Short mmCIF file of C-alpha atoms in Angstrom, two decimals:
data_model
loop_
_atom_site.label_atom_id
_atom_site.label_comp_id
_atom_site.label_asym_id
_atom_site.label_seq_id
_atom_site.Cartn_x
_atom_site.Cartn_y
_atom_site.Cartn_z
CA MET A 1 18.21 -3.62 2.07
CA LEU A 2 15.41 -1.31 3.26
CA VAL A 3 11.63 -1.48 2.82
CA ASP A 4 8.77 0.43 4.44
CA ASN A 5 6.50 -2.56 5.13
CA GLY A 6 6.45 -5.89 6.95
CA VAL A 7 8.14 -7.79 4.05
CA ASN A 8 5.44 -10.51 3.99
CA GLY A 9 3.27 -9.81 0.96
CA ASP A 10 6.00 -7.83 -0.85
CA SER A 11 7.20 -10.44 -3.31
CA ARG A 12 9.57 -8.06 -5.13
CA VAL A 13 11.54 -7.28 -2.00
CA GLN A 14 11.61 -10.91 -0.87
CA LYS A 15 12.95 -12.01 -4.25
CA GLN A 16 15.57 -9.26 -4.29
CA ALA A 17 16.87 -10.15 -0.83
CA ARG A 18 17.01 -13.86 -1.52
CA SER A 19 18.58 -13.49 -4.98
CA ALA A 20 21.27 -11.11 -3.75
CA ALA A 21 22.13 -13.41 -0.83
CA GLU A 22 22.28 -16.46 -3.09
CA ALA A 23 24.66 -14.53 -5.37
CA GLY A 24 27.08 -14.24 -2.45
CA PHE A 25 26.17 -10.91 -0.87
CA ASP A 26 25.69 -10.67 2.90
CA VAL A 27 22.11 -9.36 2.98
CA THR A 28 20.13 -7.95 5.91
CA LEU A 29 16.63 -6.82 4.97
CA LEU A 30 15.14 -4.21 7.33
CA GLY A 31 11.37 -3.74 7.39
CA ARG A 32 8.70 -2.31 9.67
CA SER A 33 7.24 -4.37 12.49
CA PRO A 34 3.42 -4.58 12.50
CA ASP A 35 3.11 -4.83 16.28
CA GLY A 36 5.85 -2.76 17.89
CA LYS A 37 8.10 -5.77 18.54
CA GLU A 38 11.22 -6.76 16.64
CA HIS A 39 10.89 -9.90 14.51
CA THR A 40 13.63 -11.84 12.74
CA TRP A 41 13.71 -14.72 10.27
CA THR A 42 15.57 -15.77 7.14
CA LEU A 43 14.77 -15.79 3.43
CA GLY A 44 17.19 -18.41 2.18
CA PRO A 45 20.61 -16.98 3.13
CA ALA A 46 19.20 -13.45 3.69
CA ARG A 47 18.37 -12.20 7.19
CA VAL A 48 15.14 -10.28 7.81
CA ARG A 49 14.61 -7.87 10.71
CA LEU A 50 11.35 -6.03 11.31
CA LEU A 51 11.94 -2.95 13.44
CA PRO A 52 9.45 -1.26 15.81
CA MET A 53 8.52 2.21 14.54
CA PRO A 54 6.66 4.66 16.80
CA THR A 55 4.87 7.34 14.75
CA PRO A 56 4.38 10.42 16.96
CA LEU A 57 5.57 12.74 14.16
CA HIS A 58 2.73 11.57 11.94
CA LYS A 59 0.40 13.72 14.05
CA ARG A 60 0.14 17.44 13.34
CA PRO A 61 0.54 20.06 16.10
CA HIS A 62 -3.06 21.22 15.66
CA GLU A 63 -4.27 17.72 16.58
CA PHE A 64 -3.08 18.36 20.15
CA ARG A 65 -4.68 21.80 20.51
CA ARG A 66 -8.16 23.22 20.96
CA HIS A 67 -9.52 25.33 18.09
CA TRP A 68 -10.84 28.37 19.87
CA VAL A 69 -11.92 30.28 16.76
CA VAL A 70 -13.83 27.63 14.80
CA ALA A 71 -14.87 25.48 17.77
CA PRO A 72 -14.85 27.55 21.00
CA LEU A 73 -17.02 25.04 22.89
CA ALA A 74 -15.26 21.86 21.79
CA TYR A 75 -13.65 19.57 24.32
CA PRO A 76 -9.84 19.47 24.30
CA PRO A 77 -8.43 16.58 22.21
CA THR A 78 -7.63 14.45 25.25
CA GLY A 79 -10.47 11.91 25.04
CA VAL A 80 -12.55 13.73 27.66
CA GLY A 81 -15.38 14.26 25.15
CA ALA A 82 -15.80 10.53 24.58
CA GLN A 83 -15.63 9.93 28.34
CA ARG A 84 -18.34 12.52 29.04
CA HIS A 85 -20.56 11.11 26.27
CA GLN A 86 -20.29 7.61 27.71
CA ALA A 87 -20.96 8.90 31.24
CA ILE A 88 -24.19 10.58 30.09
CA LYS A 89 -25.32 7.33 28.46
CA ALA A 90 -24.65 5.48 31.69
CA TRP A 91 -26.60 8.10 33.68
CA LYS A 92 -29.60 7.76 31.33
CA ALA A 93 -29.45 3.95 31.52
CA ASP A 94 -29.56 4.18 35.33
CA LEU A 95 -32.52 6.55 35.22
CA GLN A 96 -34.40 4.17 32.92
CA VAL A 97 -34.02 1.33 35.40
CA ARG A 98 -35.04 3.52 38.33
CA ARG A 99 -38.20 4.63 36.50
CA ALA A 100 -39.02 0.99 35.78
CA MET A 101 -38.88 0.30 39.53
CA GLY A 102 -41.97 2.51 39.97
CA ALA A 103 -40.89 5.48 42.10
CA GLN A 104 -43.77 7.28 43.90
CA GLY A 105 -44.44 10.73 45.32
CA VAL A 106 -41.40 12.87 46.05
CA ASP A 107 -39.06 10.23 44.62
CA ALA A 108 -40.94 10.30 41.32
CA ALA A 109 -40.71 14.10 41.18
CA LEU A 110 -37.00 14.02 41.92
CA LEU A 111 -36.55 11.36 39.24
CA ARG A 112 -38.32 13.53 36.67
CA ALA A 113 -36.13 16.48 37.57
CA GLU A 114 -33.00 14.35 37.30
CA SER A 115 -34.16 13.04 33.91
CA LEU A 116 -34.54 16.63 32.66
CA ALA A 117 -31.07 17.42 33.95
CA ALA A 118 -29.64 14.36 32.21
CA ARG A 119 -31.33 15.34 28.95
CA ALA A 120 -30.04 18.92 29.14
CA THR A 121 -26.54 17.79 30.06
CA GLY A 122 -26.59 15.29 27.21
CA ARG A 123 -27.46 18.00 24.71
CA TRP A 124 -24.64 20.18 26.03
CA VAL A 125 -22.15 17.35 25.78
CA SER A 126 -23.37 16.50 22.25
CA LEU A 127 -22.99 20.13 21.18
CA ARG A 128 -19.41 20.27 22.45
CA ARG A 129 -18.52 16.92 20.84
CA ALA A 130 -20.08 17.97 17.52
CA GLN A 131 -17.95 21.11 17.45
CA GLY A 132 -14.86 18.99 18.01
CA VAL A 133 -15.79 16.62 15.20
CA ARG A 134 -16.41 19.51 12.80
CA SER A 135 -13.15 21.25 13.67
CA ARG A 136 -11.14 18.04 13.17
CA ALA A 137 -12.89 17.37 9.85
CA ALA A 138 -12.13 20.91 8.68
CA ARG A 139 -8.41 20.40 9.26
CA LYS A 140 -8.20 16.77 8.16
CA ARG A 141 -7.37 17.56 4.52
CA LEU A 142 -5.01 20.41 5.47
CA ASP A 143 -6.53 22.64 2.80
CA THR A 144 -7.97 25.51 4.85
CA PRO A 145 -6.57 28.99 4.05
CA VAL A 146 -4.30 28.74 7.10
CA ASP A 147 -3.02 25.31 5.99
CA ARG A 148 -2.43 26.47 2.43
CA PHE A 149 -0.45 29.48 3.66
CA TYR A 150 1.63 27.24 5.94
CA THR A 151 2.43 24.92 3.04
CA TRP A 152 3.29 27.80 0.69
CA PHE A 153 5.49 29.52 3.27
CA TRP A 154 7.66 26.49 3.96
CA GLN A 155 7.92 25.53 0.30
CA ALA A 156 9.03 29.08 -0.52
CA SER A 157 11.43 29.20 2.42
CA LEU A 158 13.02 25.74 2.26
CA GLY A 159 12.40 24.39 -1.23
CA ASP A 160 12.99 20.64 -1.35
CA ARG A 161 13.88 20.67 2.36
CA SER A 162 10.29 21.76 3.12
CA TRP A 163 9.18 18.16 3.74
CA ARG A 164 10.62 18.55 7.23
CA ARG A 165 7.75 20.93 7.99
CA ILE A 166 4.93 19.76 5.74
CA GLU A 167 5.46 15.97 6.03
CA PRO A 168 7.50 15.52 9.25
CA GLY A 169 6.27 11.94 9.71
CA LEU A 170 9.04 10.90 7.31
CA TRP A 171 11.44 11.38 10.24
CA ASP A 172 9.77 8.47 12.06
CA TRP A 173 11.30 6.12 9.45
CA GLU A 174 14.74 7.64 9.99
CA LEU A 175 14.51 7.32 13.76
CA ALA A 176 13.48 3.65 13.51
CA TYR A 177 16.03 2.53 10.88
CA GLY A 178 18.96 4.95 11.02
CA LYS A 179 20.96 3.69 14.00
CA VAL A 180 20.39 0.05 12.99
CA ILE A 181 21.89 0.76 9.55
CA ASP A 182 24.85 2.54 11.11
CA ARG A 183 25.60 -0.44 13.36
CA LEU A 184 25.48 -2.83 10.38
CA GLU A 185 28.11 -0.72 8.53
CA PRO A 186 27.00 -1.81 5.04
CA GLU A 187 29.05 -1.33 1.89
CA LEU A 188 25.88 -1.01 -0.16
CA ILE A 189 22.37 0.16 0.79
CA HIS A 190 19.40 -0.87 -1.33
CA ALA A 191 16.48 1.51 -0.67
CA ASN A 192 13.09 0.32 -1.90
CA ASP A 193 10.85 3.18 -3.02
CA PHE A 194 10.56 6.80 -2.00
CA ARG A 195 10.35 6.63 1.81
CA MET A 196 13.47 4.50 2.11
CA LEU A 197 15.42 6.67 -0.33
CA GLY A 198 15.91 9.35 2.32
CA VAL A 199 16.76 6.81 5.03
CA GLY A 200 19.40 5.24 2.79
CA ALA A 201 20.82 8.57 1.60
CA ARG A 202 21.26 9.91 5.14
CA ALA A 203 22.98 6.67 6.20
CA LYS A 204 25.34 7.06 3.22
CA ILE A 205 26.10 10.66 4.23
CA ARG A 206 26.86 9.66 7.82
CA ALA A 207 29.11 6.79 6.70
CA GLN A 208 31.06 9.08 4.38
CA SER A 209 31.60 11.56 7.23
CA ARG A 210 33.27 8.70 9.14
CA GLY A 211 35.52 7.75 6.26
CA ARG A 212 33.52 4.81 4.88
CA SER A 213 32.42 4.67 1.26
CA VAL A 214 28.85 3.36 0.84
CA LYS A 215 26.97 2.88 -2.42
CA LEU A 216 23.22 3.59 -2.59
CA VAL A 217 20.83 1.75 -4.92
CA TRP A 218 17.34 3.24 -5.19
CA ASP A 219 14.69 0.86 -6.49
CA ALA A 220 11.77 3.09 -7.51
CA HIS A 221 8.50 1.16 -7.52
CA GLU A 222 6.26 4.14 -8.33
CA PHE A 223 6.29 7.48 -10.14
CA LEU A 224 5.45 9.64 -7.15
CA PRO A 225 3.62 12.43 -9.02
CA GLY A 226 1.24 9.74 -10.32
CA VAL A 227 0.57 7.99 -7.01
CA ARG A 228 -2.83 8.28 -5.37
CA PRO A 229 -1.99 9.83 -1.96
CA TRP A 230 -1.90 7.25 0.80
CA THR A 231 -3.25 9.82 3.27
CA ASP A 232 -6.16 12.09 2.45
CA HIS A 233 -4.53 15.48 2.91
CA ALA A 234 -3.07 18.08 0.59
CA ARG A 235 0.52 17.91 1.83
CA TRP A 236 1.18 14.19 1.38
CA ARG A 237 2.28 14.29 -2.25
CA LEU A 238 4.01 17.67 -1.96
CA GLY A 239 6.04 16.57 1.04
CA HIS A 240 7.03 13.19 -0.37
CA MET A 241 7.99 14.69 -3.74
CA ALA A 242 10.21 17.25 -2.05
CA HIS A 243 11.82 14.48 0.02
CA GLU A 244 12.45 12.41 -3.11
CA ARG A 245 13.94 15.36 -5.01
CA GLU A 246 16.30 16.17 -2.14
CA TYR A 247 17.75 12.66 -1.91
CA ALA A 248 17.57 11.30 -5.49
CA PRO A 249 21.01 12.81 -6.33
CA TYR A 250 22.61 10.60 -3.67
CA ALA A 251 21.67 7.39 -5.51
CA ASP A 252 24.66 5.74 -7.20
CA ALA A 253 22.32 3.55 -9.26
CA VAL A 254 18.57 3.55 -9.85
CA THR A 255 16.44 0.55 -10.77
CA THR A 256 12.72 0.46 -11.48
CA VAL A 257 9.82 -1.66 -12.70
CA SER A 258 9.30 -0.56 -16.32
CA ASP A 259 11.02 1.22 -19.17
CA ASP A 260 8.39 3.99 -19.23
CA LEU A 261 8.98 4.68 -15.55
CA ALA A 262 12.74 4.65 -16.13
CA GLY A 263 12.33 7.47 -18.63
CA LEU A 264 10.08 9.50 -16.34
CA LEU A 265 12.51 9.15 -13.41
CA GLN A 266 15.52 10.13 -15.50
CA GLN A 267 13.73 13.23 -16.75
CA ALA A 268 12.25 14.23 -13.35
CA HIS A 269 15.53 13.91 -11.43
CA ARG A 270 18.03 14.60 -14.25
CA LEU A 271 19.67 11.25 -13.62
CA PRO A 272 23.00 10.82 -15.42
CA GLU A 273 22.06 7.26 -16.47
CA ARG A 274 18.74 5.71 -17.38
CA PRO A 275 17.50 3.45 -14.53
CA ARG A 276 17.91 -0.29 -15.08
CA VAL A 277 14.62 -2.20 -15.34
CA MET A 278 13.74 -5.17 -13.13
CA LEU A 279 10.27 -6.46 -13.96
CA ASN A 280 8.00 -7.70 -11.18
CA ALA A 281 8.20 -11.21 -12.57
CA PRO A 282 7.50 -14.33 -10.47
CA ALA A 283 10.03 -16.80 -9.15
CA ALA A 284 9.77 -20.51 -8.66
CA ASP A 285 10.18 -22.08 -5.22
CA PRO A 286 13.97 -22.57 -5.02
CA ASP A 287 13.47 -25.54 -2.71
CA HIS A 288 10.75 -27.23 -4.74
CA ASP A 289 11.39 -29.58 -7.64
CA PRO A 290 8.55 -29.36 -10.20
CA GLY A 291 8.81 -33.12 -10.57
CA ASP A 292 7.65 -33.50 -6.99
CA GLY A 293 4.10 -32.44 -7.93
CA PRO A 294 1.98 -29.46 -6.82
CA VAL A 295 3.23 -27.07 -4.15
CA PRO A 296 1.59 -27.99 -0.81
CA GLY A 297 -1.02 -25.57 0.44
CA ALA A 298 -1.38 -23.75 -2.88
CA ASP A 299 -4.63 -25.24 -4.20
CA LEU A 300 -6.93 -22.30 -4.93
CA ARG A 301 -10.03 -24.41 -5.47
CA ALA A 302 -9.48 -26.30 -2.23
CA MET A 303 -9.16 -22.99 -0.40
CA CYS A 304 -12.50 -21.90 -1.89
CA GLU A 305 -14.05 -25.38 -1.41
CA LEU A 306 -14.98 -25.52 -5.10
CA GLY A 307 -14.87 -28.33 -7.61
CA PRO A 308 -13.19 -28.13 -11.02
CA GLU A 309 -16.48 -27.51 -12.84
CA THR A 310 -17.25 -24.20 -11.05
CA PRO A 311 -16.25 -21.04 -12.98
CA LEU A 312 -13.72 -19.17 -10.84
CA VAL A 313 -12.10 -15.79 -11.51
CA VAL A 314 -9.30 -14.52 -9.26
CA TYR A 315 -7.78 -11.24 -8.19
CA SER A 316 -4.45 -11.32 -6.35
CA GLY A 317 -2.93 -8.22 -4.82
CA ALA A 318 -3.58 -5.23 -2.57
CA ALA A 319 -7.15 -4.09 -1.94
CA ALA A 320 -7.97 -0.40 -2.38
CA PRO A 321 -10.64 1.64 -4.19
CA GLN A 322 -8.33 2.40 -7.14
CA ARG A 323 -7.79 -1.35 -7.64
CA GLY A 324 -11.40 -1.61 -8.88
CA LEU A 325 -12.48 -4.78 -7.07
CA ASP A 326 -16.03 -3.47 -6.70
CA VAL A 327 -16.72 -4.23 -10.37
CA MET A 328 -16.02 -7.93 -9.74
CA VAL A 329 -18.62 -8.05 -6.96
CA ASP A 330 -21.20 -5.89 -8.75
CA ALA A 331 -21.01 -8.18 -11.79
CA LEU A 332 -21.87 -11.41 -9.92
CA PRO A 333 -25.70 -11.05 -10.05
CA ARG A 334 -25.30 -11.07 -13.85
CA GLN A 335 -22.90 -14.04 -13.82
CA PRO A 336 -24.85 -17.06 -12.53
CA GLY A 337 -22.61 -19.72 -11.01
CA VAL A 338 -19.39 -17.68 -11.29
CA HIS A 339 -17.28 -17.37 -8.13
CA VAL A 340 -14.69 -14.70 -7.27
CA ALA A 341 -11.52 -15.34 -5.24
CA LEU A 342 -9.83 -12.28 -3.74
CA VAL A 343 -6.30 -13.12 -2.59
CA THR A 344 -5.50 -9.95 -0.74
CA ASN A 345 -4.52 -8.17 2.46
CA ASN A 346 -6.25 -6.26 5.25
CA HIS A 347 -9.48 -8.25 5.25
CA HIS A 348 -10.83 -6.15 8.12
CA GLY A 349 -10.07 -2.77 6.57
CA ALA A 350 -12.78 -0.31 5.58
CA TYR A 351 -12.59 -1.04 1.85
CA LEU A 352 -12.93 -4.83 1.99
CA THR A 353 -15.47 -4.65 4.82
CA GLY A 354 -17.61 -2.37 2.66
CA LEU A 355 -17.12 -4.61 -0.36
CA MET A 356 -18.31 -7.66 1.57
CA ALA A 357 -21.32 -5.69 2.83
CA ARG A 358 -22.08 -4.88 -0.81
CA ALA A 359 -21.85 -8.59 -1.69
CA GLU A 360 -24.31 -9.38 1.12
CA GLN A 361 -26.68 -6.72 -0.17
CA LEU A 362 -26.54 -8.21 -3.68
CA GLY A 363 -27.05 -11.74 -2.36
CA VAL A 364 -23.71 -13.02 -3.70
CA ARG A 365 -21.59 -13.16 -0.54
CA ASP A 366 -21.44 -16.97 -0.76
CA ARG A 367 -19.70 -16.62 -4.14
CA VAL A 368 -16.97 -14.25 -2.93
CA HIS A 369 -13.97 -15.92 -1.28
CA LEU A 370 -11.52 -13.83 0.75
CA LEU A 371 -8.13 -15.53 0.91
CA ALA A 372 -4.84 -14.57 2.56
CA TYR A 373 -1.51 -14.13 0.83
CA VAL A 374 0.70 -17.18 0.39
CA PRO A 375 4.54 -17.24 0.13
CA HIS A 376 5.62 -15.72 -3.16
CA TRP A 377 6.83 -19.05 -4.60
CA GLN A 378 3.34 -20.52 -4.06
CA VAL A 379 1.49 -17.72 -5.84
CA VAL A 380 1.70 -19.05 -9.40
CA PRO A 381 0.74 -22.66 -8.55
CA MET A 382 -2.18 -21.35 -6.51
CA LEU A 383 -3.44 -19.00 -9.21
CA SER A 384 -3.34 -21.74 -11.83
CA GLY A 385 -6.50 -23.21 -10.28
CA ALA A 386 -8.63 -20.31 -11.57
CA ASP A 387 -10.34 -19.99 -14.94
CA ALA A 388 -9.32 -16.34 -15.41
CA GLY A 389 -7.22 -13.67 -13.72
CA VAL A 390 -8.69 -10.18 -13.35
CA ILE A 391 -6.86 -6.83 -13.12
CA PRO A 392 -9.61 -4.17 -12.89
CA ILE A 393 -7.41 -1.20 -11.88
CA HIS A 394 -8.54 2.38 -12.50
CA HIS A 395 -6.83 5.05 -14.58
CA TRP A 396 -4.02 6.50 -12.47
CA PRO A 397 -0.69 7.57 -13.98
CA ASN A 398 1.25 4.76 -12.31
CA HIS A 399 -1.23 2.18 -13.53
CA GLU A 400 -0.67 3.27 -17.13
CA ILE A 401 3.10 2.83 -17.35
CA ALA A 402 3.99 -0.66 -16.13
CA LEU A 403 3.10 -4.32 -16.25
CA ILE A 404 2.35 -5.00 -12.60
CA THR A 405 3.28 -8.03 -10.53
CA LYS A 406 -0.04 -9.83 -10.86
CA PHE A 407 0.15 -9.57 -14.67
CA PHE A 408 3.29 -11.71 -14.70
CA GLU A 409 1.96 -14.06 -12.01
CA TYR A 410 -1.27 -14.66 -13.95
CA SER A 411 0.76 -15.19 -17.12
CA HIS A 412 3.00 -17.84 -15.54
CA ALA A 413 -0.14 -19.50 -14.20
CA ARG A 414 -1.27 -19.54 -17.87
CA LEU A 415 -4.53 -17.82 -17.01
CA PRO A 416 -6.72 -16.04 -19.53
CA LEU A 417 -6.68 -12.37 -18.48
CA VAL A 418 -9.41 -9.79 -18.06
CA VAL A 419 -7.75 -6.37 -17.69
CA SER A 420 -8.91 -2.78 -17.67
CA ASP A 421 -7.82 -0.47 -20.47
CA VAL A 422 -4.80 1.06 -18.72
CA ARG A 423 -2.26 1.82 -21.41
CA THR A 424 0.70 -0.55 -21.15
CA MET A 425 -1.15 -3.60 -19.89
CA ALA A 426 -4.04 -3.27 -22.35
CA ALA A 427 -1.63 -2.90 -25.28
CA THR A 428 0.28 -6.01 -24.21
CA VAL A 429 -2.87 -8.14 -23.83
CA ARG A 430 -4.16 -7.04 -27.22
CA GLU A 431 -0.81 -7.85 -28.80
CA THR A 432 -0.39 -11.28 -27.22
CA GLY A 433 -4.03 -12.39 -27.35
CA GLN A 434 -3.84 -13.73 -23.79
CA GLY A 435 -7.07 -12.12 -22.67
CA GLU A 436 -9.74 -9.46 -23.05
CA VAL A 437 -9.61 -5.72 -22.32
CA PHE A 438 -12.55 -3.80 -20.84
CA THR A 439 -13.15 -0.13 -20.14
CA ALA A 440 -12.11 0.65 -16.58
CA GLU A 441 -15.03 1.10 -14.14
CA ASP A 442 -17.53 0.01 -16.83
CA LEU A 443 -19.65 -2.81 -15.40
CA ASP A 444 -21.28 -3.78 -18.70
CA ASP A 445 -17.96 -4.00 -20.50
CA TYR A 446 -16.43 -6.01 -17.66
CA VAL A 447 -19.29 -8.54 -17.83
CA ARG A 448 -18.77 -8.79 -21.60
CA ALA A 449 -15.04 -9.45 -21.22
CA VAL A 450 -15.43 -12.12 -18.52
CA THR A 451 -18.20 -13.83 -20.48
CA ARG A 452 -16.00 -14.09 -23.58
CA VAL A 453 -13.04 -15.46 -21.66
CA LEU A 454 -15.04 -18.07 -19.77
CA ALA A 455 -16.76 -19.17 -22.99
CA ASP A 456 -13.45 -20.22 -24.60
CA PRO A 457 -10.53 -20.18 -22.14
CA ALA A 458 -8.43 -22.52 -24.28
CA ARG A 459 -8.23 -19.87 -26.99
CA TYR A 460 -6.54 -17.43 -24.60
CA ARG A 461 -4.33 -20.01 -22.89
CA ALA A 462 -2.93 -20.91 -26.31
CA ALA A 463 -1.16 -17.52 -26.36
CA TYR A 464 1.31 -18.89 -23.81
CA ASP A 465 2.37 -21.67 -26.17
CA LYS A 466 4.33 -19.23 -28.33
CA PRO A 467 8.05 -20.07 -27.94
CA GLY A 468 9.88 -17.64 -25.68
CA ARG A 469 6.75 -15.79 -24.54
CA LEU A 470 7.39 -16.33 -20.83
CA ASP A 471 11.19 -16.60 -20.90
CA THR A 472 11.92 -12.95 -20.11
CA TRP A 473 8.98 -12.69 -17.70
CA THR A 474 10.87 -14.63 -15.02
CA TRP A 475 12.59 -13.45 -11.88
CA ASP A 476 15.82 -15.26 -12.82
CA ALA A 477 16.28 -12.82 -15.68
CA GLN A 478 15.57 -9.84 -13.40
CA ALA A 479 17.93 -11.11 -10.68
CA GLU A 480 20.77 -10.93 -13.20
CA VAL A 481 20.13 -7.19 -13.49
CA LEU A 482 20.17 -6.79 -9.71
CA VAL A 483 23.42 -8.68 -9.26
CA ASP A 484 25.02 -6.81 -12.14
CA VAL A 485 24.13 -3.46 -10.55
CA TYR A 486 25.50 -4.52 -7.16
CA ARG A 487 28.76 -5.90 -8.53
CA GLY A 488 29.33 -2.92 -10.76
CA LEU A 489 29.00 -0.49 -7.84
CA LEU A 490 31.11 -2.50 -5.43
CA GLU A 491 33.86 -3.08 -7.99
CA ARG A 492 33.91 0.66 -8.61
CA ASN A 493 34.07 1.15 -4.84
CA ALA A 494 37.05 -1.21 -4.54
CA LYS A 495 38.98 0.87 -7.06
#
């Protein structure tokens, strides 16, 4: 089983690996190490290995060269510009101290001359550094006329194979995972999402060339044409889409997260069969008996140091601009006494750092609680301590077509929901009555929705009392699909 992250925080992949292993399959889950060292552990009977992955191919050739036309004076991209800038600062600091010591006569004249030289040299260094910054910024998005011609040329020349030129960083995944997969000699490869599709397909091709039959399952988490690019340049989506188109035909079975996405994938890649759907539904702790009481370490209010009387709304999931968390912070000055818990990742990244600075500016930082992820079986018990669960995502194609993981987690925690008006999720909430829908990125409408939910949470919680409402929103039901796909492929292989 292959995934392009560090496994922790990816509840879908963890559940897949554990469920397959508990069904009798010998599962090794390969992920990416966060620190350049290999890590191993187990998820129930499944083995997890995080592999080091150097990324030299993620850099473009122009990042190693000087740009003589647009920046003839710029320093070469070796770090010398930063070194010279720091050296000038040190020189000026020394001159300041020497002036403070009260030089007289000739020494004072020499000091003045040296100060002028330092100032002139500093301006020269600043000019050269500024040219370098401008030239790098101009190429960052890869949308200059030269970049656009390069992209067009390789697309026209190579078609779907053009990703090798326009998104060569995809090879870094192959070089980190490929030989490990070959040594494992799997009968079945489960590739999670678009990056791992190519890694799995190439391993299948190599195995077949050596006389071994290997089945490939592609679990598509996203519709790539509707993904917000993870890197801010023009070739990211084009390269990844070409890579996906090249290797999609090698998949022996495709699974995905929603029926709408299944239809889009079948149409986009002319798949002979409609992908099977495995919802991102939560799983209970397989080692925890509900009769034993609450799951240890999963008390949301204790983590926030809040009593039961304090209104608390929660967001659980990845943090990024398109996730819309800013509306939760911006609303707090208009919501006296309400606290926000953000159970998320990358607390020191630019987005969350900026969001916390915004909370400070608004005077509400003490009511925003940043919390780390917990093991996936603790998520639902933890979330149940909130008064409402918020999903404020923006309108992006992928957000419109599926019920996302946190929707099911909030539902099993029996939380009243406050969701933005993305198509599938808004329609479901309106149908079930389990929450309120607000217009995405509309602060006033968000405040209205939260106010209504907090005024009568019991009304929305009652929606979960309907018999059978949560029965199909469980991982046990989804695991049956996974095991059925695996067994069907391997039985076909045995024949």
